[in-house]
mmCIF file of C-alpha atoms in Angstrom:
data_model
loop_
_atom_site.group_PDB
_atom_site.id
_atom_site.type_symbol
_atom_site.label_atom_id
_atom_site.label_comp_id
_atom_site.label_asym_id
_atom_site.label_seq_id
_atom_site.Cartn_x
_atom_site.Cartn_y
_atom_site.Cartn_z
ATOM 1 C CA GLY A 1 44.527 -35.643 48.605
ATOM 2 C CA VAL A 2 44.088 -33.118 51.634
ATOM 3 C CA PRO A 3 46.551 -31.407 53.704
ATOM 4 C CA LEU A 4 48.382 -33.104 56.776
ATOM 5 C CA MET A 5 46.572 -32.831 59.963
ATOM 6 C CA THR A 6 48.909 -31.578 63.066
ATOM 7 C CA ALA A 7 48.005 -33.766 66.546
ATOM 8 C CA VAL A 8 45.865 -30.745 67.652
ATOM 9 C CA GLU A 9 42.707 -31.864 70.157
ATOM 10 C CA LEU A 10 39.358 -32.066 67.700
ATOM 11 C CA THR A 11 36.762 -31.257 70.118
ATOM 12 C CA LEU A 12 33.269 -31.788 68.772
ATOM 13 C CA GLU A 13 33.279 -27.756 68.332
ATOM 14 C CA LYS A 14 36.192 -28.114 65.923
ATOM 15 C CA VAL A 15 35.153 -31.195 63.894
ATOM 16 C CA ARG A 16 31.279 -29.693 63.746
ATOM 17 C CA ASP A 17 33.156 -26.194 62.370
ATOM 18 C CA VAL A 18 35.237 -28.057 60.256
ATOM 19 C CA THR A 19 32.510 -30.519 58.748
ATOM 20 C CA LEU A 20 30.353 -27.913 57.850
ATOM 21 C CA MET A 21 32.883 -25.404 56.697
ATOM 22 C CA TRP A 22 33.353 -28.642 53.782
ATOM 23 C CA VAL A 23 29.705 -28.485 52.945
ATOM 24 C CA GLU A 24 29.550 -25.114 52.521
ATOM 25 C CA ARG A 25 32.804 -24.507 50.327
ATOM 26 C CA ALA A 26 32.984 -27.498 48.722
ATOM 27 C CA VAL A 27 29.986 -29.340 48.300
ATOM 28 C CA VAL A 28 27.641 -26.274 48.047
ATOM 29 C CA GLY A 29 30.323 -24.120 46.361
ATOM 30 C CA LEU A 30 31.597 -26.201 44.163
ATOM 31 C CA GLN A 31 27.850 -27.130 43.682
ATOM 32 C CA LEU A 32 28.226 -30.901 44.093
ATOM 33 C CA CYS A 33 24.703 -31.645 45.912
ATOM 34 C CA PRO A 34 21.717 -30.108 44.597
ATOM 35 C CA PHE A 35 20.128 -29.732 48.232
ATOM 36 C CA ALA A 36 22.840 -29.201 50.549
ATOM 37 C CA GLU A 37 22.608 -25.731 50.697
ATOM 38 C CA ALA A 38 18.776 -25.555 51.515
ATOM 39 C CA PRO A 39 19.553 -27.980 55.343
ATOM 40 C CA LEU A 40 23.316 -25.613 55.541
ATOM 41 C CA ARG A 41 21.184 -22.285 55.547
ATOM 42 C CA SER A 42 18.615 -23.607 58.052
ATOM 43 C CA GLY A 43 20.901 -25.250 60.733
ATOM 44 C CA GLY A 44 19.355 -28.429 59.644
ATOM 45 C CA ILE A 45 22.378 -30.298 59.115
ATOM 46 C CA GLY A 46 23.058 -32.563 62.032
ATOM 47 C CA VAL A 47 26.824 -33.151 62.948
ATOM 48 C CA HIS A 48 27.975 -36.383 65.099
ATOM 49 C CA MET A 49 31.406 -36.693 65.854
ATOM 50 C CA SER A 50 31.922 -40.073 65.854
ATOM 51 C CA THR A 51 35.058 -41.532 68.123
ATOM 52 C CA ALA A 52 35.325 -44.859 65.918
ATOM 53 C CA THR A 53 38.800 -45.942 65.221
ATOM 54 C CA ASP A 54 37.514 -49.016 63.361
ATOM 55 C CA GLN A 55 34.334 -49.907 60.898
ATOM 56 C CA GLU A 56 32.463 -51.949 63.465
ATOM 57 C CA GLU A 57 32.680 -48.843 65.927
ATOM 58 C CA LEU A 58 31.265 -46.694 62.824
ATOM 59 C CA LEU A 59 28.854 -49.328 61.945
ATOM 60 C CA ALA A 60 27.447 -48.452 65.600
ATOM 61 C CA ASP A 61 27.323 -45.624 65.113
ATOM 62 C CA ILE A 62 24.957 -45.155 62.076
ATOM 63 C CA ASP A 63 23.003 -47.467 63.327
ATOM 64 C CA GLU A 64 22.329 -44.865 66.706
ATOM 65 C CA GLN A 65 22.618 -42.013 64.799
ATOM 66 C CA CYS A 66 19.689 -43.481 62.335
ATOM 67 C CA ALA A 67 17.664 -43.707 65.082
ATOM 68 C CA ARG A 68 17.868 -40.235 66.155
ATOM 69 C CA LEU A 69 17.275 -38.560 63.219
ATOM 70 C CA LEU A 70 14.452 -40.830 62.459
ATOM 71 C CA GLY A 71 13.119 -39.872 65.945
ATOM 72 C CA GLN A 72 13.547 -35.797 64.910
ATOM 73 C CA SER A 73 11.188 -34.261 62.331
ATOM 74 C CA LYS A 74 12.774 -33.214 59.112
ATOM 75 C CA GLU A 75 12.148 -29.711 60.121
ATOM 76 C CA GLN A 76 14.417 -29.951 62.989
ATOM 77 C CA VAL A 77 17.347 -32.160 60.946
ATOM 78 C CA ALA A 78 16.911 -32.846 57.411
ATOM 79 C CA THR A 79 20.413 -34.719 57.781
ATOM 80 C CA VAL A 80 23.366 -36.148 59.401
ATOM 81 C CA LEU A 81 26.426 -35.818 58.756
ATOM 82 C CA ILE A 82 28.479 -38.520 60.430
ATOM 83 C CA ALA A 83 32.075 -37.388 60.698
ATOM 84 C CA ALA A 84 35.154 -39.635 61.867
ATOM 85 C CA PRO A 85 37.913 -38.019 62.400
ATOM 86 C CA ASN A 86 40.149 -40.846 64.483
ATOM 87 C CA LEU A 87 39.106 -43.304 62.179
ATOM 88 C CA SER A 88 42.180 -43.838 59.991
ATOM 89 C CA LEU A 89 41.949 -46.453 57.387
ATOM 90 C CA PRO A 90 42.799 -46.574 53.496
ATOM 91 C CA PHE A 91 40.367 -45.938 51.106
ATOM 92 C CA LEU A 92 39.887 -49.196 49.324
ATOM 93 C CA GLU A 93 39.319 -50.767 52.824
ATOM 94 C CA PHE A 94 36.661 -48.461 53.208
ATOM 95 C CA GLN A 95 35.448 -48.913 49.803
ATOM 96 C CA ASP A 96 35.207 -52.442 50.428
ATOM 97 C CA GLY A 97 33.596 -52.288 53.832
ATOM 98 C CA VAL A 98 31.397 -49.321 55.336
ATOM 99 C CA ALA A 99 30.873 -48.076 51.792
ATOM 100 C CA THR A 100 29.657 -50.832 50.382
ATOM 101 C CA LEU A 101 26.221 -49.439 51.954
ATOM 102 C CA GLU A 102 25.329 -46.906 49.719
ATOM 103 C CA ASP A 103 23.628 -50.163 47.996
ATOM 104 C CA GLU A 104 20.348 -49.415 48.974
ATOM 105 C CA GLU A 105 19.327 -52.885 49.295
ATOM 106 C CA LEU A 106 22.785 -53.816 51.260
ATOM 107 C CA PHE A 107 21.959 -51.270 54.095
ATOM 108 C CA GLY A 108 18.294 -52.350 54.098
ATOM 109 C CA GLU A 109 19.517 -56.178 54.868
ATOM 110 C CA THR A 110 22.313 -54.379 57.139
ATOM 111 C CA PHE A 111 19.919 -52.144 58.869
ATOM 112 C CA PRO A 112 16.197 -53.841 58.450
ATOM 113 C CA ALA A 113 14.551 -51.255 61.219
ATOM 114 C CA TYR A 114 15.604 -48.033 58.610
ATOM 115 C CA ASP A 115 14.879 -49.725 55.119
ATOM 116 C CA GLU A 116 13.799 -47.171 52.815
ATOM 117 C CA ARG A 117 13.961 -44.714 55.365
ATOM 118 C CA VAL A 118 17.520 -43.889 55.368
ATOM 119 C CA MET A 119 20.014 -43.684 52.715
ATOM 120 C CA LEU A 120 23.991 -43.437 52.920
ATOM 121 C CA VAL A 121 26.074 -41.598 50.824
ATOM 122 C CA CYS A 122 30.093 -41.780 52.020
ATOM 123 C CA PHE A 123 33.255 -39.658 51.717
ATOM 124 C CA HIS A 124 37.047 -40.330 52.454
ATOM 125 C CA PRO A 125 39.841 -38.202 52.435
ATOM 126 C CA GLU A 126 41.840 -40.077 49.792
ATOM 127 C CA ALA A 127 38.901 -41.291 47.543
ATOM 128 C CA MET A 128 39.083 -41.993 44.141
ATOM 129 C CA TRP A 129 37.259 -42.763 41.205
ATOM 130 C CA GLU A 130 38.248 -46.295 39.503
ATOM 131 C CA GLY A 131 40.523 -45.581 36.037
ATOM 132 C CA LEU A 132 41.096 -41.775 37.479
ATOM 133 C CA SER A 133 45.047 -40.338 37.910
ATOM 134 C CA ALA A 134 45.431 -39.154 41.683
ATOM 135 C CA ASP A 135 45.636 -35.545 40.630
ATOM 136 C CA ASP A 136 42.042 -35.698 38.535
ATOM 137 C CA PRO A 137 39.716 -33.072 40.798
ATOM 138 C CA LEU A 138 37.026 -35.379 39.947
ATOM 139 C CA ASN A 139 38.468 -37.279 42.881
ATOM 140 C CA TYR A 140 37.063 -34.648 45.272
ATOM 141 C CA GLU A 141 33.679 -35.375 44.591
ATOM 142 C CA LYS A 142 33.765 -37.923 47.181
ATOM 143 C CA ARG A 143 36.810 -36.381 49.712
ATOM 144 C CA ALA A 144 36.148 -35.553 52.925
ATOM 145 C CA PRO A 145 38.293 -33.672 55.304
ATOM 146 C CA TRP A 146 38.056 -36.778 57.196
ATOM 147 C CA VAL A 147 35.685 -39.820 56.793
ATOM 148 C CA VAL A 148 31.901 -38.419 56.596
ATOM 149 C CA VAL A 149 28.607 -40.774 56.193
ATOM 150 C CA ASN A 150 26.123 -38.787 55.276
ATOM 151 C CA LEU A 151 22.647 -39.903 56.702
ATOM 152 C CA LEU A 152 19.710 -38.892 54.490
ATOM 153 C CA ARG A 153 16.332 -39.216 54.508
ATOM 154 C CA THR A 154 15.248 -41.362 52.051
ATOM 155 C CA GLU A 155 11.580 -39.935 51.623
ATOM 156 C CA MET A 156 13.442 -36.026 50.979
ATOM 157 C CA VAL A 157 16.115 -37.853 48.160
ATOM 158 C CA ASP A 158 12.485 -39.279 46.235
ATOM 159 C CA ALA A 159 11.025 -35.728 46.931
ATOM 160 C CA ALA A 160 14.120 -34.175 45.062
ATOM 161 C CA ILE A 161 14.603 -36.964 42.449
ATOM 162 C CA LEU A 162 10.316 -35.968 41.494
ATOM 163 C CA THR A 163 11.623 -32.248 41.257
ATOM 164 C CA GLY A 164 14.154 -32.892 38.552
ATOM 165 C CA ARG A 165 17.130 -31.991 40.600
ATOM 166 C CA THR A 166 19.053 -35.062 40.857
ATOM 167 C CA VAL A 167 18.970 -35.337 36.954
ATOM 168 C CA ASP A 168 23.155 -36.172 35.643
ATOM 169 C CA ILE A 169 24.160 -34.884 39.233
ATOM 170 C CA GLY A 170 27.537 -36.613 37.797
ATOM 171 C CA ALA A 171 27.471 -35.272 34.414
ATOM 172 C CA LYS A 172 27.285 -32.028 35.908
ATOM 173 C CA ASN A 173 29.517 -32.572 38.905
ATOM 174 C CA GLU A 174 32.337 -33.917 36.093
ATOM 175 C CA ILE A 175 31.949 -30.518 34.359
ATOM 176 C CA ARG A 176 32.419 -28.164 37.452
ATOM 177 C CA LEU A 177 35.199 -30.007 39.288
ATOM 178 C CA ARG A 178 37.207 -30.336 35.960
ATOM 179 C CA GLU A 179 36.715 -26.406 35.354
ATOM 180 C CA ALA A 180 37.432 -25.333 38.679
ATOM 181 C CA GLY A 181 40.820 -27.553 38.184
ATOM 182 C CA ILE A 182 43.073 -29.543 41.026
ATOM 183 C CA ASP A 183 44.758 -26.154 41.968
ATOM 184 C CA ARG A 184 41.694 -24.063 43.000
ATOM 185 C CA VAL A 185 40.339 -27.391 44.470
ATOM 186 C CA ARG A 186 43.139 -28.669 46.420
ATOM 187 C CA ALA A 187 43.217 -24.551 47.719
ATOM 188 C CA ILE A 188 39.367 -25.165 49.034
ATOM 189 C CA TYR A 189 40.926 -27.683 51.184
ATOM 190 C CA ARG A 190 43.557 -26.366 52.612
ATOM 191 C CA ASP A 191 41.456 -23.436 53.617
ATOM 192 C CA ILE A 192 39.139 -25.173 55.542
ATOM 193 C CA PHE A 193 42.213 -26.798 57.462
ATOM 194 C CA SER A 194 43.920 -23.709 57.948
ATOM 195 C CA ALA A 195 40.937 -21.571 59.132
ATOM 196 C CA PHE A 196 40.959 -24.039 62.230
ATOM 197 C CA ARG A 197 44.934 -24.607 62.502
ATOM 198 C CA LEU A 198 44.937 -28.268 61.841
ATOM 199 C CA VAL A 199 47.529 -27.732 58.913
ATOM 200 C CA SER A 200 50.975 -28.090 59.652
ATOM 201 C CA GLU A 201 52.832 -28.493 56.619
ATOM 202 C CA VAL A 202 51.106 -29.712 53.096
ATOM 203 C CA ALA A 203 53.367 -32.741 51.973
ATOM 204 C CA GLU A 204 54.110 -33.051 48.602
ATOM 205 C CA GLY A 205 53.199 -36.582 48.046
ATOM 206 C CA HIS A 206 49.537 -35.823 49.659
ATOM 207 C CA SER A 207 48.504 -32.595 48.687
#
């Protein structure tokens, strides 16, 4: 799905830059999220580089970053992206683990202090929708350069829903990604990595 990365040192600055470039070129550029552009332009997206190498460590980061998010005003930080470049985990394991917390009820049971205050959206480099082929561009709706957990303020999501901007997001994303085509979508991801010299080669089986 994404280019193979070289063993360059991933500094906080580099991880932040690559993650924000992904938001700008993929999420906003392909219009996959109707409320990503405003905080991107205003600098209201916080990026936390997680050093997690397993899901338990990532859960601890989620706990910590939820507290930090809610400890700041929404004008300061609207949303937080937890980027976990060191978490090498097959997609199906991630889907059955941390990604289950996209379910609001399960999230509330796991993190009762943030129940109805924070919501999660999860991304994985090899994310695939069930029933789709590996080269279907729609898979990129949930792909990122590395594991990313997006912490959203529930009140801001609710406000966006009231404006009608979230209506039929899935159907609209399917149209946009299919119109863009797999070659253009892959090229966006290659550009993100090559801009920061994170690409040594793109293996045929991973592109």
